Tab-separated table of C-alpha atoms in Angstrom:
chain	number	residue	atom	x	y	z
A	1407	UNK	CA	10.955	-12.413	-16.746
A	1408	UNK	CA	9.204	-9.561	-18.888
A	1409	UNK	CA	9.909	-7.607	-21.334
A	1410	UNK	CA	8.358	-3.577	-19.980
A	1411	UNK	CA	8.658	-0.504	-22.135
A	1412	UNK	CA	8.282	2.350	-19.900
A	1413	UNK	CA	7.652	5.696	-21.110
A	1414	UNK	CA	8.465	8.749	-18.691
A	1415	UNK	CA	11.551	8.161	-17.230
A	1416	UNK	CA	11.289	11.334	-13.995
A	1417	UNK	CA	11.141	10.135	-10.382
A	1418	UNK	CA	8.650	7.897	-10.111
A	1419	UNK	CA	9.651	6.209	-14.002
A	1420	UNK	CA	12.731	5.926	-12.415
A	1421	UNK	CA	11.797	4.038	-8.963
A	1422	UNK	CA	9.651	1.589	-11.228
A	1423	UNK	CA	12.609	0.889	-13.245
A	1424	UNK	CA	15.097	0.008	-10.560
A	1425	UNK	CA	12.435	-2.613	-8.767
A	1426	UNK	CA	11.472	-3.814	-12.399
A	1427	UNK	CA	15.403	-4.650	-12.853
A	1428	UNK	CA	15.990	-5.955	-8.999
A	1429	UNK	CA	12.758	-8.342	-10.556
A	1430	UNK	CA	15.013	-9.480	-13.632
A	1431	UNK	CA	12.637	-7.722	-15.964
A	1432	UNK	CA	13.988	-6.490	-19.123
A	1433	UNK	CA	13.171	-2.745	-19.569
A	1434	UNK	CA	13.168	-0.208	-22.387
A	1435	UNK	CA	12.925	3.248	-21.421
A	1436	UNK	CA	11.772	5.955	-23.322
A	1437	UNK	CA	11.587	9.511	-22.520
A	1438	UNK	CA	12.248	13.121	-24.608
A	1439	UNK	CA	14.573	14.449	-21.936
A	1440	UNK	CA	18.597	13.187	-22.239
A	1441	UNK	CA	19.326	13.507	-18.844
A	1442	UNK	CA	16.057	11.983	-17.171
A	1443	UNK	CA	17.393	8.819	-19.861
A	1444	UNK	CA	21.397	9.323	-18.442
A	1445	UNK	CA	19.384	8.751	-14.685
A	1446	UNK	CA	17.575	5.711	-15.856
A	1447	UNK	CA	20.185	4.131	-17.366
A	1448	UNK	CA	21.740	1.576	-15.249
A	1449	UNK	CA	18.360	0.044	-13.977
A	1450	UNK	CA	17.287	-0.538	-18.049
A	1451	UNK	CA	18.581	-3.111	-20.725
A	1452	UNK	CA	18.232	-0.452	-23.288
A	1453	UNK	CA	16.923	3.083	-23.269
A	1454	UNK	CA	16.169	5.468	-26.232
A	1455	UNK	CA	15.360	9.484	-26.517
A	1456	UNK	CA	12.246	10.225	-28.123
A	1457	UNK	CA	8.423	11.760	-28.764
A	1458	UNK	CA	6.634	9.125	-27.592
A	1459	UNK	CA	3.113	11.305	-29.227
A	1460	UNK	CA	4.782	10.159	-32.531
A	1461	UNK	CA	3.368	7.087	-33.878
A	1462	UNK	CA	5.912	6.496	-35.866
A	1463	UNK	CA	8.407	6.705	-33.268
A	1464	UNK	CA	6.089	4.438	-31.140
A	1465	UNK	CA	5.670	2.023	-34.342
A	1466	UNK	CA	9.805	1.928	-34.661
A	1467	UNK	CA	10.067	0.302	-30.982
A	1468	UNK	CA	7.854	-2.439	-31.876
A	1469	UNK	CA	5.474	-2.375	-28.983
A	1470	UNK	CA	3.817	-5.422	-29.867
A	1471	UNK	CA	6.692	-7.083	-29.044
A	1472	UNK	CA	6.456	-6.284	-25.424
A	1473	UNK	CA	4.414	-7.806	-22.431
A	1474	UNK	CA	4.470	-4.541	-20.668
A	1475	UNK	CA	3.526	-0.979	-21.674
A	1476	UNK	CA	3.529	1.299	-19.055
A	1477	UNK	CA	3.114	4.965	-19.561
A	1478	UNK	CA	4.253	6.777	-16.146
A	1479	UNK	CA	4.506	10.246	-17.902
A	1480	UNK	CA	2.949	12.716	-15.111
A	1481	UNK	CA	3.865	16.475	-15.804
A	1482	UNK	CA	1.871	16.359	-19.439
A	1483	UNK	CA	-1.651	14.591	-19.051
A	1484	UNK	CA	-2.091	15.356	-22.473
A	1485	UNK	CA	1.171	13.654	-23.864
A	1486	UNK	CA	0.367	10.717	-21.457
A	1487	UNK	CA	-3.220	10.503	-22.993
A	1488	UNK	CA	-2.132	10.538	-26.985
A	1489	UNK	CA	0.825	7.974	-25.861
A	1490	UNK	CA	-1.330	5.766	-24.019
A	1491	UNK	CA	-4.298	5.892	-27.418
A	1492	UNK	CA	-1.667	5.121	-29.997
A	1493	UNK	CA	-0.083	2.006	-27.894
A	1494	UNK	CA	-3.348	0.831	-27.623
A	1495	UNK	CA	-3.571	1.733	-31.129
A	1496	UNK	CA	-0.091	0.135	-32.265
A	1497	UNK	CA	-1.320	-3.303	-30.907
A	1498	UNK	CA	0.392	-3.049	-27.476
A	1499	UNK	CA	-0.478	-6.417	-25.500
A	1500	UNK	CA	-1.317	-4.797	-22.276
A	1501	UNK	CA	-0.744	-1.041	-21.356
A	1502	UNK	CA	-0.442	0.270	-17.519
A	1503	UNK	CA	-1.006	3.964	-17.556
A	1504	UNK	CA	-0.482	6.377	-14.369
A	1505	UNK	CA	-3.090	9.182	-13.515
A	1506	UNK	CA	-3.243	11.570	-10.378
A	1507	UNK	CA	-7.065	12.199	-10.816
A	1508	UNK	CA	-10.174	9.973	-10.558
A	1509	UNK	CA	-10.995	11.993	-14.043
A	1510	UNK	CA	-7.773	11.568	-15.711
A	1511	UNK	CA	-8.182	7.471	-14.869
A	1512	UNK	CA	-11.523	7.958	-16.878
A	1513	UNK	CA	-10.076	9.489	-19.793
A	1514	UNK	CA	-6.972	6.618	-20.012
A	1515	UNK	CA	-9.103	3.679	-19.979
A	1516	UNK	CA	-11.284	5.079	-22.535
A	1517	UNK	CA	-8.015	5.241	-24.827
A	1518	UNK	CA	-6.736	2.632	-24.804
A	1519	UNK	CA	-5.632	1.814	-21.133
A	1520	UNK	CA	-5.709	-1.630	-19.601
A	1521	UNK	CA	-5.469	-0.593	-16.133
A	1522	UNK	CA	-4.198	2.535	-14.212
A	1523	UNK	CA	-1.518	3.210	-11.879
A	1524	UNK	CA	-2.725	5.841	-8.796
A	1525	UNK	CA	1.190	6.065	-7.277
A	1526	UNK	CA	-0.156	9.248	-5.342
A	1527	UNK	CA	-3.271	8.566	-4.221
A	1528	UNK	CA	-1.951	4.646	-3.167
A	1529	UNK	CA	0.507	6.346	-1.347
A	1530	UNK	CA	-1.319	8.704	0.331
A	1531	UNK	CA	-4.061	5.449	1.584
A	1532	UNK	CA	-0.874	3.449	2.627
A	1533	UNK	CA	0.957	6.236	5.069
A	1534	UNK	CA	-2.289	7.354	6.317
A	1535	UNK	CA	-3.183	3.672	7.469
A	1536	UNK	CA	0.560	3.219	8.525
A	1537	UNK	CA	1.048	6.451	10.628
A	1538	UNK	CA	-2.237	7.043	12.317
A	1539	UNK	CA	-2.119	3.181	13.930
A	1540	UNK	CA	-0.321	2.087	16.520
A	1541	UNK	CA	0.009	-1.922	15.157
A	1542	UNK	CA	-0.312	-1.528	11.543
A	1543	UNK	CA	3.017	-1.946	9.878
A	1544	UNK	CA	1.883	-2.682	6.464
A	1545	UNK	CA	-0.851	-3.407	4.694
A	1546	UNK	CA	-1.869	-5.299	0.550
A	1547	UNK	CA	-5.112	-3.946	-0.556
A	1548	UNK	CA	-6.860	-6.871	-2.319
A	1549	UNK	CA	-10.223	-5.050	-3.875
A	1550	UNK	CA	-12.531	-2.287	-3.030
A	1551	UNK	CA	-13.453	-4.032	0.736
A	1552	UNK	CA	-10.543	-6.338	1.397
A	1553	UNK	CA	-7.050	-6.037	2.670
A	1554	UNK	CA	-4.294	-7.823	3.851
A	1555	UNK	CA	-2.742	-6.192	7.385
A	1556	UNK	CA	0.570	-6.905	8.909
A	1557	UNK	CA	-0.079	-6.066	12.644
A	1558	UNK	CA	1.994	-5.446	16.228
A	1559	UNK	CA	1.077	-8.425	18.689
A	1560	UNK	CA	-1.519	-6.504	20.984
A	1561	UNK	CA	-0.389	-6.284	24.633
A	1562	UNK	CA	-3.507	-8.027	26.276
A	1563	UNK	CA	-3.025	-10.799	23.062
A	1564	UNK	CA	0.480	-11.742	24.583
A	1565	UNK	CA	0.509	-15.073	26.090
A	1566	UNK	CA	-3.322	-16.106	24.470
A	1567	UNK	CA	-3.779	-18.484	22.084
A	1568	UNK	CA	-4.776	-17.599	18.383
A	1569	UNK	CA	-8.301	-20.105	19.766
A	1570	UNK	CA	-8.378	-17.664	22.845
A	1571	UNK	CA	-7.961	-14.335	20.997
A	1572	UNK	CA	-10.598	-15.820	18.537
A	1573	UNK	CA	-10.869	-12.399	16.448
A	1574	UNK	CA	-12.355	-14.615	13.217
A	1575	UNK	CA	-15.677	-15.448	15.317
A	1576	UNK	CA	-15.711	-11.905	17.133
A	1577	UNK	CA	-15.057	-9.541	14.015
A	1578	UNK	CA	-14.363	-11.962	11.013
A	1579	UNK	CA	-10.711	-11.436	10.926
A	1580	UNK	CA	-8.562	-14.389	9.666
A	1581	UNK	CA	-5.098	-14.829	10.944
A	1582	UNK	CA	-3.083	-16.364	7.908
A	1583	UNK	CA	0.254	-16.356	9.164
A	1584	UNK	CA	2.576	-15.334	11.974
A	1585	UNK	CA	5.977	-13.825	11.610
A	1586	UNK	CA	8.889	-14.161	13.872
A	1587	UNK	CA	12.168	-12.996	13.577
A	1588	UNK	CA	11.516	-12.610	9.914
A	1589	UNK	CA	10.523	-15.957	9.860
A	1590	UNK	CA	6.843	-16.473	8.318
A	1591	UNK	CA	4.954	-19.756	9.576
A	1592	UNK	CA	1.993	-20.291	6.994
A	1593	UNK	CA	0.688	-22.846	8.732
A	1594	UNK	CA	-1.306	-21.312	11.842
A	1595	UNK	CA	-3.287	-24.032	14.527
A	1596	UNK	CA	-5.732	-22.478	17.117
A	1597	UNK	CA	-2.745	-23.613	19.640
A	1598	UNK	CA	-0.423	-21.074	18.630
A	1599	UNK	CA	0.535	-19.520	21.315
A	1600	UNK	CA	1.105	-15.491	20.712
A	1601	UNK	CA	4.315	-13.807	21.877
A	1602	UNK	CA	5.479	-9.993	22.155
A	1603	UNK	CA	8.167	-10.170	19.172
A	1604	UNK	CA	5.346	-11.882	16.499
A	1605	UNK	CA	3.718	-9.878	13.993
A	1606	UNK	CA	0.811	-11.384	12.347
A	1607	UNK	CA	-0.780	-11.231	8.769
A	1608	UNK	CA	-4.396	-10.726	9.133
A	1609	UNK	CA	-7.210	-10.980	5.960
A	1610	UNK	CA	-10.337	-9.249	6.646
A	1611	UNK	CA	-12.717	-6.450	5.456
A	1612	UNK	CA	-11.540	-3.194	5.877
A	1613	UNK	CA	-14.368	-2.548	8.466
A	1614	UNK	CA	-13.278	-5.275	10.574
A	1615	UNK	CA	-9.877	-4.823	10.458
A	1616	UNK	CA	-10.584	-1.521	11.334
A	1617	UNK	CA	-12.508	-2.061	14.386
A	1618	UNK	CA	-10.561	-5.198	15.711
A	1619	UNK	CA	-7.014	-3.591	15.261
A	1620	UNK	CA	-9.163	0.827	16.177
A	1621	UNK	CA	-8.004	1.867	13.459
């Protein structure tokens, strides 16, 4: 468990919040606007109205005290920007900031950011690899060049062997796991035999995964 201040508390402050709370982290919300604080409410252990471009607003929360800072204000760039400098600035252990441009990344981790949040533009990669395929069902990007894919059994893999199939020799795709009936067997021999209702988790290079899985 971790103690998260969160500053922004619209939509997407909101969504963080409630899987931040079904994670048993303890969250303090800030944000200027009442009712955007009302809506945020039950998913927080305490919640506060404020200018979080104040320092000494910033200083009265005691941000040191936190493991968390994450700054998901997205309608102001340039409130996001002075809140994200004086955490950094206030002694803030770690602080997550969210940007919507490659420039606006640039500008956080110059002041004071840790790392960034991209909740658009990680969106935007994850339903256009999940709509445009016919076996990807989801996917964990892992750097720059690696990913993690959860894929449909293939029709002509269907009765094969994970040996047979043999997609780490032919495109340097490692099967890691195989899921049935949301079931998950980690432990994966080349005798595994594939069947119709299995999904499989699959570690590769985007490339390959690409071209084994025509994406």
């Amino acid at each position: 468990m971790k103690s998260i201040l969160l500053i922004g508390a619209g939509k997407f402050g909101k969504h963080l919040a409630k899987e931040l709370s079904l994670l048993g982290h303890q969250i303090m919300a800030v944000d200027c606007k009442e009712e955007n604080i009302n809506d945020i409410l039950p998913f927080t252990t305490n919640a506060q109205i404020g200018d979080s471009t104040s320092e000494e607003f910033l200083a009265s929360l005691g941000v040191r005290n936190f493991d968390l800072c994450i700054v998901t204000i997205g309608d102001d760039f340039q409130n996001s920007l002075e809140t994200t400098s004086l955490l950094h600035d206030l002694g803030a252990k770690k602080v997550l900031a969210r940007a919507v441009s490659d420039v606006q990344s640039k500008f956080l981790l110059r002041n004071g950011a840790d790392e960034i949040l991209y909740p658009e533009k990680q969106l935007a990669k994850w339903a256009a690899i999940r709509h445009t395929s016919d076996h990807i069902l989801d996917y964990i990007d892992l750097n720059a060049d690696y990913a993690i894919f959860e894929v449909q059994m293939p029709d002509d893999w269907v009765g094969k062997t994970i040996g047979q199939i043999d997609i780490r020799k032919k495109y340097n795709v490692t099967v890691i796991a195989v899921k049935e009936e949301n079931h998950i067997n980690e432990i994966v021999s080349p005798e595994k035999v594939l069947e119709a209702n299995m999904t499989m988790l699959v570690l590769g290079e985007y490339k390959a995964l690409q071209k084994c899985f025509h994406i």
